[in-house]
Short mmCIF file of C-alpha atoms in Angstrom, two decimals:
data_model
loop_
_atom_site.label_atom_id
_atom_site.label_comp_id
_atom_site.label_asym_id
_atom_site.label_seq_id
_atom_site.Cartn_x
_atom_site.Cartn_y
_atom_site.Cartn_z
CA UNK A 1358 38.01 137.70 62.74
CA UNK A 1359 37.23 134.00 62.65
CA UNK A 1360 34.64 132.51 64.96
CA UNK A 1361 34.09 128.92 65.88
CA UNK A 1362 30.49 128.00 65.31
CA UNK A 1363 28.54 125.26 66.96
CA UNK A 1364 25.45 124.68 64.85
CA UNK A 1365 24.11 128.14 64.11
CA UNK A 1366 25.26 129.71 67.35
CA UNK A 1367 28.49 131.66 67.40
CA UNK A 1368 30.65 130.71 70.35
CA UNK A 1369 30.99 134.13 71.94
CA UNK A 1370 32.86 134.90 75.08
CA UNK A 1371 31.36 137.36 77.57
CA UNK A 1372 33.29 139.41 80.09
CA UNK A 1373 31.60 141.98 82.31
CA UNK A 1374 28.61 142.20 79.98
CA UNK A 1375 30.56 142.57 76.74
CA UNK A 1376 30.80 139.89 74.03
CA UNK A 1377 34.09 138.99 72.38
CA UNK A 1378 34.71 136.48 69.60
CA UNK A 1379 38.43 136.00 70.26
CA UNK A 1380 39.39 134.04 73.36
CA UNK A 1381 43.00 135.14 73.20
CA UNK A 1382 44.07 138.19 75.19
CA UNK A 1383 47.56 139.47 74.47
CA UNK A 1384 49.99 141.69 76.29
CA UNK A 1385 51.68 144.55 74.48
CA UNK A 1386 55.05 144.56 76.26
CA UNK A 1387 58.50 143.35 75.21
CA UNK A 1388 58.12 143.99 71.48
CA UNK A 1389 60.88 145.56 69.38
CA UNK A 1390 58.74 148.60 68.58
CA UNK A 1391 55.12 149.69 68.26
CA UNK A 1392 54.94 148.58 64.60
CA UNK A 1393 55.77 145.02 65.61
CA UNK A 1394 53.32 145.23 68.54
CA UNK A 1395 50.52 146.29 66.20
CA UNK A 1396 51.28 143.58 63.63
CA UNK A 1397 51.48 140.84 66.28
CA UNK A 1398 48.22 141.92 67.90
CA UNK A 1399 46.53 141.90 64.51
CA UNK A 1400 47.87 138.44 63.66
CA UNK A 1401 46.72 137.11 67.05
CA UNK A 1402 43.13 138.14 66.33
CA UNK A 1403 42.90 139.43 69.92
CA UNK A 1404 40.22 141.96 70.74
CA UNK A 1405 41.49 142.68 74.25
CA UNK A 1406 45.06 143.87 74.91
CA UNK A 1407 46.72 144.43 78.25
CA UNK A 1408 48.51 147.71 78.80
CA UNK A 1409 50.57 149.20 81.61
CA UNK A 1410 50.21 152.60 83.25
CA UNK A 1411 53.42 154.60 83.53
CA UNK A 1412 54.61 158.17 84.02
CA UNK A 1413 54.65 160.35 80.91
CA UNK A 1414 58.15 161.50 80.01
CA UNK A 1415 57.56 165.25 80.28
CA UNK A 1416 61.07 166.08 79.07
CA UNK A 1417 60.78 164.16 75.80
CA UNK A 1418 57.29 164.28 74.38
CA UNK A 1419 58.39 163.30 70.90
CA UNK A 1420 58.28 159.61 71.87
CA UNK A 1421 55.54 157.66 70.09
CA UNK A 1422 52.50 156.58 72.12
CA UNK A 1423 50.87 153.16 72.13
CA UNK A 1424 47.43 154.66 71.47
CA UNK A 1425 48.74 155.92 68.12
CA UNK A 1426 49.42 152.32 67.02
CA UNK A 1427 46.64 150.34 68.70
CA UNK A 1428 43.37 152.21 68.39
CA UNK A 1429 41.49 152.05 71.72
CA UNK A 1430 38.26 152.17 69.71
CA UNK A 1431 39.21 148.96 67.91
CA UNK A 1432 40.82 147.10 70.81
CA UNK A 1433 39.60 146.89 74.38
CA UNK A 1434 42.45 148.18 76.52
CA UNK A 1435 42.82 146.14 79.68
CA UNK A 1436 44.98 148.15 82.09
CA UNK A 1437 46.99 145.95 84.40
CA UNK A 1438 48.96 146.46 87.57
CA UNK A 1439 52.11 144.65 86.49
CA UNK A 1440 54.95 145.69 88.75
CA UNK A 1441 52.76 146.26 91.81
CA UNK A 1442 53.78 144.37 94.92
CA UNK A 1443 51.08 145.61 97.31
CA UNK A 1444 47.36 146.33 97.23
CA UNK A 1445 47.70 150.11 97.64
CA UNK A 1446 49.96 150.52 94.60
CA UNK A 1447 47.64 148.33 92.52
CA UNK A 1448 44.54 150.28 93.55
CA UNK A 1449 46.24 153.62 92.88
CA UNK A 1450 47.41 152.44 89.45
CA UNK A 1451 43.96 151.25 88.40
CA UNK A 1452 42.23 154.43 89.60
CA UNK A 1453 44.61 156.36 87.32
CA UNK A 1454 44.03 153.87 84.51
CA UNK A 1455 40.27 154.36 84.77
CA UNK A 1456 40.69 158.11 84.49
CA UNK A 1457 43.10 157.75 81.55
CA UNK A 1458 40.93 155.33 79.62
CA UNK A 1459 37.47 156.03 80.87
CA UNK A 1460 36.36 152.42 81.37
CA UNK A 1461 35.98 150.08 84.33
CA UNK A 1462 37.42 146.80 83.04
CA UNK A 1463 40.84 146.17 84.59
CA UNK A 1464 43.28 143.39 85.28
CA UNK A 1465 44.46 143.13 88.87
CA UNK A 1466 47.83 141.56 89.52
CA UNK A 1467 49.64 141.90 92.86
CA UNK A 1468 52.94 140.09 92.91
CA UNK A 1469 54.64 138.40 95.83
CA UNK A 1470 58.34 138.54 95.06
CA UNK A 1471 60.78 139.37 92.29
CA UNK A 1472 62.12 135.86 91.89
CA UNK A 1473 58.90 133.92 91.28
CA UNK A 1474 56.51 136.80 90.41
CA UNK A 1475 53.97 134.52 92.07
CA UNK A 1476 50.76 136.32 93.05
CA UNK A 1477 50.41 137.61 96.61
CA UNK A 1478 46.88 136.42 97.27
CA UNK A 1479 46.37 138.24 100.59
CA UNK A 1480 47.08 141.60 98.92
CA UNK A 1481 45.20 140.58 95.75
CA UNK A 1482 42.05 139.77 97.70
CA UNK A 1483 42.21 143.03 99.62
CA UNK A 1484 42.74 145.08 96.43
CA UNK A 1485 39.92 143.24 94.64
CA UNK A 1486 37.47 144.04 97.45
CA UNK A 1487 38.31 147.77 97.36
CA UNK A 1488 38.15 147.96 93.54
CA UNK A 1489 34.83 146.10 93.31
CA UNK A 1490 33.32 148.53 95.87
CA UNK A 1491 34.44 151.32 93.54
CA UNK A 1492 32.57 149.66 90.62
CA UNK A 1493 35.59 148.34 88.76
CA UNK A 1494 35.13 145.15 86.69
CA UNK A 1495 38.06 143.13 87.97
CA UNK A 1496 39.76 140.33 86.05
CA UNK A 1497 42.12 138.82 88.56
CA UNK A 1498 45.49 137.11 88.19
CA UNK A 1499 45.69 134.46 90.90
CA UNK A 1500 47.25 131.27 92.16
CA UNK A 1501 45.81 127.99 90.88
CA UNK A 1502 44.12 127.35 94.23
CA UNK A 1503 40.44 126.40 93.69
CA UNK A 1504 39.40 127.71 97.11
CA UNK A 1505 40.99 131.11 96.47
CA UNK A 1506 39.48 131.19 92.97
CA UNK A 1507 36.02 130.58 94.47
CA UNK A 1508 36.56 133.33 97.02
CA UNK A 1509 37.55 135.81 94.30
CA UNK A 1510 34.41 134.93 92.37
CA UNK A 1511 32.24 135.33 95.48
CA UNK A 1512 33.51 138.84 96.18
CA UNK A 1513 32.58 139.80 92.60
CA UNK A 1514 35.57 139.40 90.28
CA UNK A 1515 34.36 139.17 86.66
CA UNK A 1516 37.05 136.71 85.52
CA UNK A 1517 39.40 134.36 87.33
CA UNK A 1518 42.88 134.06 85.84
CA UNK A 1519 45.10 131.43 87.43
CA UNK A 1520 48.68 131.09 86.29
CA UNK A 1521 49.63 128.03 84.22
CA UNK A 1522 53.29 128.46 85.23
CA UNK A 1523 55.37 131.42 86.47
CA UNK A 1524 55.19 134.65 84.43
CA UNK A 1525 57.56 134.63 81.47
CA UNK A 1526 58.69 131.02 82.12
CA UNK A 1527 57.09 129.43 79.04
CA UNK A 1528 56.76 126.15 80.94
CA UNK A 1529 53.17 125.43 79.91
CA UNK A 1530 50.32 124.28 82.15
CA UNK A 1531 52.05 122.73 85.16
CA UNK A 1532 48.92 121.90 87.08
CA UNK A 1533 46.13 120.84 84.73
CA UNK A 1534 44.16 119.15 87.49
CA UNK A 1535 43.74 122.34 89.52
CA UNK A 1536 42.99 124.43 86.45
CA UNK A 1537 40.24 121.94 85.58
CA UNK A 1538 38.80 122.03 89.11
CA UNK A 1539 38.70 125.85 88.97
CA UNK A 1540 36.93 125.68 85.58
CA UNK A 1541 34.34 123.20 86.88
CA UNK A 1542 33.57 125.26 89.97
CA UNK A 1543 33.49 128.74 88.39
CA UNK A 1544 30.43 130.53 87.07
CA UNK A 1545 32.52 133.41 85.67
CA UNK A 1546 35.08 133.05 82.85
CA UNK A 1547 38.37 131.35 83.71
CA UNK A 1548 41.47 132.24 81.70
CA UNK A 1549 44.95 130.84 82.02
CA UNK A 1550 47.18 133.84 82.56
CA UNK A 1551 50.94 133.33 82.40
CA UNK A 1552 53.11 130.33 81.66
CA UNK A 1553 52.17 129.54 78.05
CA UNK A 1554 55.30 128.92 75.95
CA UNK A 1555 54.07 127.61 72.64
CA UNK A 1556 50.89 126.82 70.72
CA UNK A 1557 50.25 123.39 72.28
CA UNK A 1558 50.23 124.98 75.76
CA UNK A 1559 47.46 127.33 74.68
CA UNK A 1560 45.52 124.41 73.17
CA UNK A 1561 45.87 122.44 76.42
CA UNK A 1562 44.42 125.37 78.40
CA UNK A 1563 41.43 125.53 76.07
CA UNK A 1564 40.93 121.74 76.06
CA UNK A 1565 40.75 121.90 79.86
CA UNK A 1566 37.67 124.05 79.35
CA UNK A 1567 39.16 127.45 80.04
CA UNK A 1568 37.26 130.34 78.50
CA UNK A 1569 40.41 131.98 77.25
CA UNK A 1570 44.15 132.46 77.51
CA UNK A 1571 46.21 135.55 78.25
CA UNK A 1572 49.82 135.72 77.12
CA UNK A 1573 52.60 138.14 76.23
CA UNK A 1574 56.12 136.68 76.35
CA UNK A 1575 55.29 133.55 74.33
CA UNK A 1576 54.52 135.78 71.37
CA UNK A 1577 56.87 138.72 71.97
CA UNK A 1578 59.94 136.56 72.59
CA UNK A 1579 59.35 134.06 69.78
CA UNK A 1580 61.89 134.31 66.95
CA UNK A 1581 59.10 135.51 64.69
CA UNK A 1582 56.52 137.15 66.95
CA UNK A 1583 54.00 137.79 64.18
CA UNK A 1584 54.04 134.17 63.00
CA UNK A 1585 53.74 132.98 66.61
CA UNK A 1586 50.79 135.33 67.19
CA UNK A 1587 48.99 133.58 64.33
CA UNK A 1588 49.95 130.15 65.72
CA UNK A 1589 48.48 131.12 69.09
CA UNK A 1590 45.24 132.26 67.48
CA UNK A 1591 44.90 128.91 65.72
CA UNK A 1592 45.82 126.97 68.89
CA UNK A 1593 43.23 128.78 70.99
CA UNK A 1594 40.58 128.22 68.32
CA UNK A 1595 41.62 124.58 67.85
CA UNK A 1596 41.69 123.86 71.57
CA UNK A 1597 38.30 125.46 72.06
CA UNK A 1598 36.81 123.53 69.13
CA UNK A 1599 38.20 120.25 70.51
CA UNK A 1600 36.79 121.02 73.95
CA UNK A 1601 33.36 121.75 72.48
CA UNK A 1602 33.53 118.64 70.27
CA UNK A 1603 34.23 116.41 73.27
CA UNK A 1604 37.30 114.25 73.00
CA UNK A 1605 37.19 110.42 72.69
CA UNK A 1606 37.70 108.43 75.86
CA UNK A 1607 41.26 107.33 76.64
CA UNK A 1608 41.80 103.54 76.53
CA UNK A 1609 44.63 101.39 77.77
CA UNK A 1610 44.78 99.06 74.72
CA UNK A 1611 44.49 99.41 70.96
CA UNK A 1612 41.15 99.63 69.22
CA UNK A 1613 41.28 99.09 65.41
CA UNK A 1614 39.71 101.78 63.33
CA UNK A 1615 39.05 99.49 60.31
CA UNK A 1616 36.23 96.91 60.58
CA UNK A 1617 37.45 93.37 61.31
CA UNK A 1618 34.50 91.70 59.51
CA UNK A 1619 35.30 90.46 55.99
CA UNK A 1620 39.03 90.07 56.56
CA UNK A 1621 40.60 87.67 54.01
CA UNK B 640 56.74 181.61 89.66
CA UNK B 641 55.86 178.69 91.87
CA UNK B 642 57.54 175.35 92.30
CA UNK B 643 55.68 172.07 91.73
CA UNK B 644 56.71 168.42 91.42
CA UNK B 645 55.79 166.60 88.20
CA UNK B 646 56.51 162.87 88.10
CA UNK B 647 59.11 163.25 90.83
CA UNK B 648 60.98 166.22 89.32
CA UNK B 649 60.76 169.86 90.36
CA UNK B 650 59.41 172.32 87.78
CA UNK B 651 58.91 176.11 87.92
CA UNK B 652 55.59 177.28 86.54
CA UNK B 653 53.71 180.59 86.44
CA UNK B 654 51.63 181.47 89.49
CA UNK B 655 47.93 180.97 88.77
CA UNK B 656 48.54 178.38 86.04
CA UNK B 657 45.61 176.04 85.48
CA UNK B 658 46.04 172.32 84.91
CA UNK B 659 44.70 172.54 81.36
CA UNK B 660 47.34 175.20 80.54
CA UNK B 661 50.10 173.10 82.04
CA UNK B 662 49.14 170.19 79.75
CA UNK B 663 49.15 172.58 76.81
CA UNK B 664 52.65 173.81 77.75
CA UNK B 665 53.81 170.20 78.02
CA UNK B 666 52.15 169.41 74.66
CA UNK B 667 50.16 166.60 76.23
CA UNK B 668 46.75 165.58 74.92
CA UNK B 669 44.38 165.57 77.95
CA UNK B 670 42.50 162.66 76.35
CA UNK B 671 45.60 160.43 76.50
CA UNK B 672 46.71 161.01 80.09
CA UNK B 673 45.48 160.77 83.67
CA UNK B 674 46.57 163.03 86.51
CA UNK B 675 46.93 162.50 90.21
CA UNK B 676 47.38 165.67 92.31
CA UNK B 677 48.62 165.25 95.86
CA UNK B 678 47.58 161.57 95.74
CA UNK B 679 44.05 162.30 94.49
CA UNK B 680 42.79 161.55 90.99
CA UNK B 681 41.77 164.68 89.11
CA UNK B 682 38.73 164.00 86.91
CA UNK B 683 39.30 165.19 83.34
CA UNK B 684 36.27 167.46 83.70
CA UNK B 685 38.13 169.53 86.30
CA UNK B 686 41.36 170.23 84.38
CA UNK B 687 40.10 173.70 83.42
CA UNK B 688 39.16 174.85 86.90
CA UNK B 689 42.12 173.55 88.90
CA UNK B 690 44.79 176.15 89.66
CA UNK B 691 48.23 174.84 90.57
CA UNK B 692 49.61 175.77 93.98
CA UNK B 693 53.13 175.95 95.37
CA UNK B 694 54.35 172.48 96.35
CA UNK B 695 51.68 170.53 94.39
CA UNK B 696 52.79 167.00 93.57
CA UNK B 697 51.50 165.76 90.21
CA UNK B 698 51.69 162.34 88.64
CA UNK B 699 50.91 162.40 84.93
CA UNK B 700 50.53 158.92 83.44
CA UNK B 701 49.55 157.25 80.20
CA UNK B 702 49.23 153.75 78.77
CA UNK B 703 52.32 152.00 77.52
CA UNK B 704 52.88 148.52 76.13
CA UNK B 705 52.73 145.98 78.91
CA UNK B 706 51.83 142.43 79.68
CA UNK B 707 52.96 141.02 82.90
CA UNK B 708 55.62 142.39 85.14
CA UNK B 709 58.89 142.96 83.37
CA UNK B 710 62.12 143.86 85.05
#
Protein backbone atom coordinates (compact mmCIF):
# COMPACT_ATOMS: atom_id res chain seq x y z
CA UNK A 1 0.00 0.00 0.00
CA UNK A 2 1.65 3.25 -1.03
CA UNK A 3 0.77 6.49 0.69
CA UNK A 4 1.41 10.01 -0.43
CA UNK A 5 3.16 11.91 2.30
CA UNK A 6 3.18 15.62 2.84
CA UNK A 7 6.05 16.38 5.20
CA UNK A 8 5.76 13.79 7.94
CA UNK A 9 1.99 13.50 7.83
CA UNK A 10 0.42 10.68 5.87
CA UNK A 11 -2.40 11.90 3.68
CA UNK A 12 -5.17 9.71 5.05
CA UNK A 13 -8.73 9.74 3.92
CA UNK A 14 -11.51 9.46 6.51
CA UNK A 15 -14.99 8.17 5.88
CA UNK A 16 -17.52 7.74 8.68
CA UNK A 17 -14.77 7.71 11.31
CA UNK A 18 -12.50 5.21 9.59
CA UNK A 19 -9.14 6.07 7.99
CA UNK A 20 -8.13 4.77 4.57
CA UNK A 21 -4.87 5.32 2.72
CA UNK A 22 -6.21 4.53 -0.76
CA UNK A 23 -8.49 7.11 -2.36
CA UNK A 24 -9.64 4.72 -5.05
CA UNK A 25 -12.83 2.73 -4.48
CA UNK A 26 -13.52 0.00 -7.01
CA UNK A 27 -16.57 -1.95 -8.04
CA UNK A 28 -16.43 -5.72 -8.31
CA UNK A 29 -18.85 -6.26 -11.19
CA UNK A 30 -18.32 -7.12 -14.86
CA UNK A 31 -15.13 -9.14 -14.43
CA UNK A 32 -14.51 -12.43 -16.25
CA UNK A 33 -14.39 -14.37 -12.99
CA UNK A 34 -13.61 -13.96 -9.30
CA UNK A 35 -9.88 -14.62 -9.86
CA UNK A 36 -9.67 -11.63 -12.18
CA UNK A 37 -11.76 -9.54 -9.76
CA UNK A 38 -9.37 -10.32 -6.91
CA UNK A 39 -6.25 -9.58 -8.98
CA UNK A 40 -7.66 -6.28 -10.28
CA UNK A 41 -8.70 -5.15 -6.81
CA UNK A 42 -5.24 -5.96 -5.50
CA UNK A 43 -3.53 -4.08 -8.33
CA UNK A 44 -5.78 -1.05 -7.75
CA UNK A 45 -4.64 -0.79 -4.14
CA UNK A 46 -8.28 -0.14 -3.15
CA UNK A 47 -9.28 -0.76 0.43
CA UNK A 48 -13.01 -0.29 -0.17
CA UNK A 49 -14.92 -2.37 -2.75
CA UNK A 50 -18.53 -2.00 -3.78
CA UNK A 51 -20.68 -5.10 -3.81
CA UNK A 52 -24.25 -5.87 -4.80
CA UNK A 53 -26.90 -7.74 -2.82
CA UNK A 54 -28.68 -10.50 -4.72
CA UNK A 55 -30.74 -13.62 -4.10
CA UNK A 56 -28.77 -16.77 -3.28
CA UNK A 57 -29.25 -19.48 -5.90
CA UNK A 58 -30.74 -22.14 -3.63
CA UNK A 59 -30.83 -24.73 -6.41
CA UNK A 60 -27.12 -24.52 -7.22
CA UNK A 61 -25.03 -23.86 -4.15
CA UNK A 62 -21.83 -25.05 -5.76
CA UNK A 63 -21.30 -21.61 -7.32
CA UNK A 64 -18.30 -19.74 -5.89
CA UNK A 65 -18.98 -16.77 -3.59
CA UNK A 66 -17.31 -13.37 -3.73
CA UNK A 67 -16.42 -13.52 -0.03
CA UNK A 68 -14.22 -16.52 -0.78
CA UNK A 69 -12.07 -14.38 -3.11
CA UNK A 70 -12.15 -10.95 -1.47
CA UNK A 71 -11.75 -11.30 2.27
CA UNK A 72 -14.22 -8.96 4.04
CA UNK A 73 -11.66 -8.66 6.84
CA UNK A 74 -9.09 -7.25 4.42
CA UNK A 75 -11.40 -5.11 2.29
CA UNK A 76 -14.22 -2.88 3.46
CA UNK A 77 -17.32 -4.10 1.65
CA UNK A 78 -19.48 -1.20 0.54
CA UNK A 79 -22.92 -2.61 -0.31
CA UNK A 80 -24.67 -0.61 -2.99
CA UNK A 81 -28.18 -0.39 -4.33
CA UNK A 82 -27.32 -0.66 -8.01
CA UNK A 83 -30.43 -1.61 -9.92
CA UNK A 84 -32.85 0.14 -7.55
CA UNK A 85 -35.18 2.64 -9.17
CA UNK A 86 -37.11 3.77 -6.08
CA UNK A 87 -36.38 4.62 -2.46
CA UNK A 88 -38.24 1.62 -0.99
CA UNK A 89 -36.23 -0.95 -2.96
CA UNK A 90 -32.98 0.81 -2.03
CA UNK A 91 -33.86 0.92 1.67
CA UNK A 92 -34.92 -2.74 1.68
CA UNK A 93 -31.70 -3.76 -0.09
CA UNK A 94 -29.47 -1.91 2.36
CA UNK A 95 -31.29 -3.26 5.42
CA UNK A 96 -30.55 -6.76 4.10
CA UNK A 97 -26.97 -5.77 3.31
CA UNK A 98 -26.45 -4.56 6.87
CA UNK A 99 -27.70 -7.88 8.22
CA UNK A 100 -25.53 -9.83 5.77
CA UNK A 101 -22.36 -7.88 6.46
CA UNK A 102 -22.89 -6.52 9.92
CA UNK A 103 -21.72 -2.96 9.26
CA UNK A 104 -23.41 0.38 8.66
CA UNK A 105 -21.40 1.88 5.80
CA UNK A 106 -23.40 1.72 2.57
CA UNK A 107 -23.59 3.31 -0.84
CA UNK A 108 -27.00 4.64 -1.82
CA UNK A 109 -27.83 4.87 -5.49
CA UNK A 110 -31.39 5.35 -6.76
CA UNK A 111 -31.59 5.53 -10.52
CA UNK A 112 -33.99 7.51 -12.65
CA UNK A 113 -34.27 5.60 -15.89
CA UNK A 114 -32.70 2.73 -17.82
CA UNK A 115 -31.37 4.86 -20.65
CA UNK A 116 -29.31 7.42 -18.73
CA UNK A 117 -29.01 5.67 -15.33
CA UNK A 118 -29.03 9.23 -14.05
CA UNK A 119 -29.77 9.49 -10.32
CA UNK A 120 -33.35 10.16 -9.22
CA UNK A 121 -32.63 12.80 -6.62
CA UNK A 122 -36.15 13.01 -5.15
CA UNK A 123 -36.07 9.29 -4.31
CA UNK A 124 -32.39 9.45 -3.29
CA UNK A 125 -33.06 12.21 -0.77
CA UNK A 126 -36.03 10.36 0.70
CA UNK A 127 -34.07 7.10 1.01
CA UNK A 128 -31.08 8.89 2.55
CA UNK A 129 -33.29 10.46 5.24
CA UNK A 130 -34.80 7.09 6.21
CA UNK A 131 -31.41 5.31 6.25
CA UNK A 132 -29.69 8.01 8.31
CA UNK A 133 -32.51 7.79 10.91
CA UNK A 134 -31.73 4.06 11.09
CA UNK A 135 -28.05 4.85 11.82
CA UNK A 136 -26.63 3.89 8.43
CA UNK A 137 -23.49 5.73 7.26
CA UNK A 138 -24.61 6.77 3.80
CA UNK A 139 -22.27 7.50 0.90
CA UNK A 140 -24.54 8.89 -1.76
CA UNK A 141 -24.42 8.78 -5.56
CA UNK A 142 -25.90 12.04 -6.81
CA UNK A 143 -26.24 14.54 -9.60
CA UNK A 144 -23.52 17.19 -9.91
CA UNK A 145 -25.87 19.86 -8.53
CA UNK A 146 -24.12 21.83 -5.74
CA UNK A 147 -27.41 22.70 -4.04
CA UNK A 148 -28.49 19.05 -3.90
CA UNK A 149 -25.01 18.04 -2.72
CA UNK A 150 -25.28 20.55 0.14
CA UNK A 151 -28.71 19.26 1.07
CA UNK A 152 -27.44 15.66 1.20
CA UNK A 153 -24.61 16.76 3.46
CA UNK A 154 -27.00 18.67 5.73
CA UNK A 155 -29.25 15.65 6.28
CA UNK A 156 -26.17 13.67 7.35
CA UNK A 157 -24.68 11.78 4.40
CA UNK A 158 -21.06 10.84 5.17
CA UNK A 159 -19.78 11.25 1.59
CA UNK A 160 -21.12 13.02 -1.48
CA UNK A 161 -20.53 11.22 -4.77
CA UNK A 162 -21.53 13.17 -7.88
CA UNK A 163 -21.27 11.53 -11.26
CA UNK A 164 -18.52 12.70 -13.63
CA UNK A 165 -20.49 11.36 -16.61
CA UNK A 166 -23.20 8.70 -17.02
CA UNK A 167 -22.53 5.27 -15.47
CA UNK A 168 -20.46 3.05 -17.73
CA UNK A 169 -19.98 5.79 -20.37
CA UNK A 170 -16.25 6.34 -19.85
CA UNK A 171 -16.64 9.95 -20.98
CA UNK A 172 -14.57 11.49 -18.19
CA UNK A 173 -15.44 14.54 -16.08
CA UNK A 174 -17.99 16.43 -18.17
CA UNK A 175 -18.63 19.19 -15.68
CA UNK A 176 -15.45 20.10 -13.82
CA UNK A 177 -16.81 23.46 -12.72
CA UNK A 178 -19.69 21.96 -10.77
CA UNK A 179 -17.54 19.21 -9.30
CA UNK A 180 -15.15 21.92 -8.06
CA UNK A 181 -18.00 23.98 -6.56
CA UNK A 182 -19.26 20.88 -4.72
CA UNK A 183 -15.73 20.21 -3.40
CA UNK A 184 -15.33 23.81 -2.18
CA UNK A 185 -18.67 23.82 -0.39
CA UNK A 186 -18.53 20.35 1.21
CA UNK A 187 -17.24 19.53 4.68
CA UNK A 188 -17.58 15.76 4.08
CA UNK A 189 -15.55 13.80 1.50
CA UNK A 190 -16.51 14.25 -2.15
CA UNK A 191 -15.80 11.42 -4.59
CA UNK A 192 -16.43 11.31 -8.30
CA UNK A 193 -18.58 8.26 -8.86
CA UNK A 194 -19.17 7.11 -12.43
CA UNK A 195 -17.93 8.35 -15.77
CA UNK A 196 -14.19 7.76 -15.50
CA UNK A 197 -12.85 6.09 -18.67
CA UNK A 198 -9.09 6.17 -18.36
CA UNK A 199 -6.30 7.21 -16.01
CA UNK A 200 -6.26 10.91 -16.95
CA UNK A 201 -9.96 11.18 -16.01
CA UNK A 202 -9.18 9.91 -12.53
CA UNK A 203 -6.27 12.35 -12.25
CA UNK A 204 -8.54 15.24 -13.30
CA UNK A 205 -11.03 14.33 -10.56
CA UNK A 206 -8.26 14.35 -7.96
CA UNK A 207 -6.73 17.60 -9.27
CA UNK A 208 -10.15 19.21 -8.83
CA UNK A 209 -9.73 18.48 -5.14
CA UNK A 210 -11.97 15.45 -4.85
CA UNK A 211 -11.20 13.20 -1.91
CA UNK A 212 -11.47 10.08 -4.00
CA UNK A 213 -12.80 8.33 -7.08
CA UNK A 214 -15.12 5.35 -7.43
CA UNK A 215 -15.05 3.29 -10.60
CA UNK A 216 -15.85 -0.14 -12.00
CA UNK A 217 -16.28 -0.30 -15.78
CA UNK A 218 -13.11 1.65 -16.61
CA UNK A 219 -11.09 -1.15 -15.04
CA UNK A 220 -13.30 -4.18 -15.73
CA UNK A 221 -13.81 -3.38 -19.41
CA UNK A 222 -10.22 -2.38 -20.20
CA UNK A 223 -8.41 -4.83 -22.49
CA UNK A 224 -6.15 -5.70 -19.58
CA UNK A 225 -8.14 -5.00 -16.41
CA UNK A 226 -5.28 -5.75 -14.04
CA UNK A 227 -2.89 -3.37 -15.80
CA UNK A 228 -5.60 -0.69 -15.90
CA UNK A 229 -6.26 -1.17 -12.18
CA UNK A 230 -2.61 -0.31 -11.54
CA UNK A 231 -2.82 2.69 -13.91
CA UNK A 232 -5.83 3.97 -11.98
CA UNK A 233 -4.01 3.62 -8.67
CA UNK A 234 -1.11 5.68 -10.01
CA UNK A 235 -3.46 8.28 -11.55
CA UNK A 236 -5.37 8.77 -8.31
CA UNK A 237 -2.11 9.09 -6.37
CA UNK A 238 -0.60 11.40 -8.99
CA UNK A 239 -3.68 13.60 -9.20
CA UNK A 240 -3.88 13.87 -5.43
CA UNK A 241 -0.16 14.71 -5.16
CA UNK A 242 -0.53 17.42 -7.83
CA UNK A 243 -3.55 18.88 -6.05
CA UNK A 244 -1.66 18.99 -2.76
CA UNK A 245 1.44 20.45 -4.46
CA UNK A 246 -0.61 23.30 -5.95
CA UNK A 247 -0.31 23.71 -9.69
CA UNK A 248 1.41 26.70 -11.37
CA UNK A 249 -0.82 29.50 -12.58
CA UNK A 250 -1.99 29.33 -16.19
CA UNK A 251 -0.62 32.12 -18.43
CA UNK A 252 -1.63 33.28 -21.87
CA UNK A 253 1.92 33.75 -23.24
CA UNK A 254 5.23 31.92 -23.02
CA UNK A 255 7.54 32.29 -20.06
CA UNK A 256 11.11 30.99 -20.62
CA UNK A 257 12.37 28.52 -18.09
CA UNK A 258 16.08 29.29 -18.73
CA UNK A 259 17.49 32.59 -17.41
CA UNK A 260 17.85 35.29 -20.09
CA UNK A 261 20.81 37.00 -18.35
CA UNK A 262 24.22 36.13 -19.82
CA UNK A 263 22.93 35.22 -23.27
CA UNK A 264 25.72 35.41 -25.91
CA UNK B 1 -45.00 -30.85 5.16
CA UNK B 2 -45.68 -27.17 4.71
CA UNK B 3 -45.24 -24.95 1.70
CA UNK B 4 -43.05 -21.83 1.80
CA UNK B 5 -41.68 -19.43 -0.82
CA UNK B 6 -37.89 -19.03 -1.02
CA UNK B 7 -36.60 -16.35 -3.38
CA UNK B 8 -39.83 -16.48 -5.37
CA UNK B 9 -40.04 -20.27 -5.72
CA UNK B 10 -42.26 -22.66 -3.80
CA UNK B 11 -40.54 -25.25 -1.60
CA UNK B 12 -41.94 -28.05 0.60
CA UNK B 13 -40.31 -28.29 4.01
CA UNK B 14 -40.99 -30.25 7.21
CA UNK B 15 -43.53 -28.79 9.61
CA UNK B 16 -41.79 -27.25 12.61
CA UNK B 17 -38.53 -26.61 10.73
CA UNK B 18 -36.44 -23.81 12.21
CA UNK B 19 -34.65 -21.24 10.08
CA UNK B 20 -31.24 -22.46 11.18
CA UNK B 21 -32.13 -26.01 10.03
CA UNK B 22 -33.38 -24.74 6.70
CA UNK B 23 -30.02 -23.03 6.08
CA UNK B 24 -28.27 -26.26 7.02
CA UNK B 25 -30.44 -28.22 4.55
CA UNK B 26 -29.62 -25.65 1.87
CA UNK B 27 -25.92 -25.85 2.79
CA UNK B 28 -25.79 -22.10 3.33
CA UNK B 29 -23.40 -20.51 5.81
CA UNK B 30 -25.51 -18.23 8.06
CA UNK B 31 -22.54 -15.85 8.29
CA UNK B 32 -22.62 -15.21 4.53
CA UNK B 33 -26.32 -14.53 4.00
CA UNK B 34 -29.13 -12.27 5.17
CA UNK B 35 -32.78 -13.26 5.40
CA UNK B 36 -35.98 -11.34 5.03
CA UNK B 37 -39.15 -13.15 6.21
CA UNK B 38 -42.48 -11.73 5.11
CA UNK B 39 -40.75 -8.40 4.32
CA UNK B 40 -39.03 -8.15 7.71
CA UNK B 41 -35.31 -8.60 8.30
CA UNK B 42 -34.53 -11.55 10.55
CA UNK B 43 -31.56 -10.77 12.81
CA UNK B 44 -28.95 -13.54 12.66
CA UNK B 45 -29.36 -14.01 16.41
CA UNK B 46 -32.92 -15.26 15.86
CA UNK B 47 -32.25 -17.95 13.23
CA UNK B 48 -32.36 -20.67 15.90
CA UNK B 49 -35.68 -19.69 17.45
CA UNK B 50 -37.72 -18.92 14.33
CA UNK B 51 -40.02 -21.74 13.22
CA UNK B 52 -41.20 -21.63 9.61
CA UNK B 53 -44.94 -21.42 9.00
CA UNK B 54 -47.12 -22.34 6.04
CA UNK B 55 -47.01 -19.60 3.41
CA UNK B 56 -43.88 -17.84 4.76
CA UNK B 57 -42.11 -15.79 2.10
CA UNK B 58 -38.32 -15.77 2.49
CA UNK B 59 -35.69 -13.79 0.66
CA UNK B 60 -32.20 -15.17 1.18
CA UNK B 61 -29.49 -12.87 -0.17
CA UNK B 62 -25.72 -12.58 -0.25
CA UNK B 63 -23.07 -10.26 -1.65
CA UNK B 64 -22.06 -10.63 -5.27
CA UNK B 65 -19.67 -8.66 -7.44
CA UNK B 66 -21.18 -5.32 -8.35
CA UNK B 67 -20.33 -1.77 -9.15
CA UNK B 68 -22.97 0.35 -10.63
CA UNK B 69 -26.14 -0.82 -12.23
CA UNK B 70 -25.58 -3.35 -14.95
CA UNK B 71 -28.21 -4.61 -17.31
